[in-house]
């Protein structure tokens, strides 16, 4: 019989604090700027948009550990710890000497890691007397998570869902509605941002950038309403560190420590969540673990983007963020990994990439689905198209281990399952999927404008 | 902070044996009959259709405990133990003094309890040198589970999927195909059974009974091929007892023992799985736990069926089973709980119902979705329409506890999640769902023929 397959923590061992890597970073991220004044943004300014609790965390560069509020921890207990799983099936299928582990965030009630931050943000809003919140969602993982979190803490939620997903992915919209959220296709006629875009291009199928603009606008114009974001920002990454903190304890239970940690990369939250707790040992103790962010070849901000101040949204409502970006009006091809179709990387991750603590790899769409299918048949879990990028990167590494005869220990984050994404698998199985090769001119076109921002 | 929310077993404490309740039953179930000879069927006869390992288990009335083969146990480790969860959220929403627990089988890779038997049956087939297997599936939970199990043990699988589900539930079909199975809409033109039905009624949308006939026929006509069934039969219930055996240990960890155990009821496998290990203490030690099987009001074999010998399939290929039945050509209304649309109950459960060890309750469709929505908003998990029947029955009991001021301990089986069933929720949310009230004449029509069978 194989050795232990899955590792869980006792409820009492679920982390009580999140890990704030900024406190340990030698080079701090450049400051976010107020888009009006172009000066470093303050907690007060941020709090106009976000809950104050989140705004404080966003700019906190001194506290290494931040307490997880008890009501949030109580909610975490509903699905955490998530299992750390030894992927014996995948190892066997690849005939690799590598030890492959994955953190299975897909067993959360909403099917992904997104709930870790959704619960925290909804809690801070509620605590501060907020009654209404807004957000955007692409494929719908984040929207589903926040819809449940809003219900838990008694908040009214409006979700702007990218129009193409709204139409093509009715299941996730229905999940949000089942939890009681209002879901609006973006661009909509209900905001100035949406109306302007529809007027200019009536057939525009939406983008995360546009949906963010709409959600921000509605939040700013509604009394007692805050905006909530599912990735990119520092406080979101902070909340996701519960993943890596658990994984660290669970890897110890397995008697191992990762040589390589892999996560897929959209805005950075799941990658940060699994990576930062391990990366702190690189920063503080000189460990040499490698950190690999797997992004889609169709939206390669880490491997082919520029490091520049840029907006988080299409219209330019958000603070200016110093980040690796393809430009805030970059419109990525319609790959199935909707959660990875975002133009920029968070400020912390961007600084860490610059400083060589991590690296990006870009995965073509077909390779991601080949990896996903192999994983499904070997481990039983059909992964989300986003998570499939982490699996593809892991498979590359495991094959390299085989070539080199090295038994490295690889840990990746299975950020979500793909049971709501079966139409994507349908296209793959039918041979209708293609790779999107992004021409350099397109990147140049949207990034060349950025130099004028500051 | 609340007390512990979820209970897991250590891997070493996952059951090593299944529990065979027949060995403990004072009144044994009546024998299955060979449809040709009308004499009690033998292991040799059954083995023409099923794996010998399963056939032996099917007729075993002497061994109380049956070893789980190590390769099956190794596969169980991929997702077992499943969590036992204290439903604090649901208790609060109902303001009930009842303690509500559920066994969360929805976290299996395929999203339901069905994998527990699929892995066992695929294993026995493989061990006996079988290369091809056939089965049927309604909503697709069983088909998805067997598709993965077939891949694990290297078997070729053909799934006959009820035509209405094939067309209306493409996601589950795609899940099966992603695991590598062949999926055929039933009735098909590839079998005599299917061809006859299509000829008589070209628009027939299929039924489980018909799909079973087709799968049995193909298995009988294909060399080295066996038929595999997902519920109803004794060996399937046997494999599912791993649910209740785990739950018994986990309830002990919680310091409780159930006053009432609830499962939804189609053919009986998930209900049997959660119930039998607890019921043995009623049989052997005189405990007084209540066992409630929740069936749809549209397919009420336990509450309104007759106890008679009947076929398991439409055409009459299967052995004759002594069971509570609505008649093998009963065509239930198209409720969304496809897995509960089966005309008969397994022989063990039927005997236990006759002997008063359990009882059935029938749940109207709207009540099941009201319960499902409440549960989703209170506990985060969107349940399968089938499992929603167990939730609805549990809610009735918890409300009764409130009225009577009694703090009973209720355990139900959350047999699967509903993420692939969101179109059903769509109809519910849109107000388009109706209750199907089954006229007594319909039951009389299909059950009156049964008296002539033996």
mmCIF file with all atom_site columns, C-alpha atoms in Angstrom, chain B residues 86 99 101 248 251-258 409:
data_model
loop_
_atom_site.group_PDB
_atom_site.id
_atom_site.type_symbol
_atom_site.label_atom_id
_atom_site.label_alt_id
_atom_site.label_comp_id
_atom_site.label_asym_id
_atom_site.label_entity_id
_atom_site.label_seq_id
_atom_site.pdbx_PDB_ins_code
_atom_site.Cartn_x
_atom_site.Cartn_y
_atom_site.Cartn_z
_atom_site.occupancy
_atom_site.B_iso_or_equiv
_atom_site.pdbx_formal_charge
_atom_site.auth_seq_id
_atom_site.auth_comp_id
_atom_site.auth_asym_id
_atom_site.auth_atom_id
_atom_site.pdbx_PDB_model_num
ATOM 1  C CA . UNK B 1 86  ? -22.035 19.725 12.012 1.00 0.00 ? 86  UNK B CA 1
ATOM 2  C CA . UNK B 1 99  ? -28.157 18.811 16.378 1.00 0.00 ? 99  UNK B CA 1
ATOM 3  C CA . UNK B 1 101 ? -24.885 16.470 11.094 1.00 0.00 ? 101 UNK B CA 1
ATOM 4  C CA . UNK B 1 248 ? -20.198 5.995  13.125 1.00 0.00 ? 248 UNK B CA 1
ATOM 5  C CA . UNK B 1 251 ? -20.110 10.734 15.338 1.00 0.00 ? 251 UNK B CA 1
ATOM 6  C CA . UNK B 1 252 ? -18.211 9.197  18.223 1.00 0.00 ? 252 UNK B CA 1
ATOM 7  C CA . UNK B 1 253 ? -15.498 11.843 17.735 1.00 0.00 ? 253 UNK B CA 1
ATOM 8  C CA . UNK B 1 254 ? -18.274 14.423 18.032 1.00 0.00 ? 254 UNK B CA 1
ATOM 9  C CA . UNK B 1 255 ? -19.474 12.675 21.171 1.00 0.00 ? 255 UNK B CA 1
ATOM 10 C CA . UNK B 1 256 ? -22.896 11.908 19.722 1.00 0.00 ? 256 UNK B CA 1
ATOM 11 C CA . UNK B 1 257 ? -25.010 9.082  18.368 1.00 0.00 ? 257 UNK B CA 1
ATOM 12 C CA . UNK B 1 258 ? -27.867 9.759  15.925 1.00 0.00 ? 258 UNK B CA 1
ATOM 13 C CA . UNK B 1 409 ? -29.465 14.372 16.890 1.00 0.00 ? 409 UNK B CA 1
#
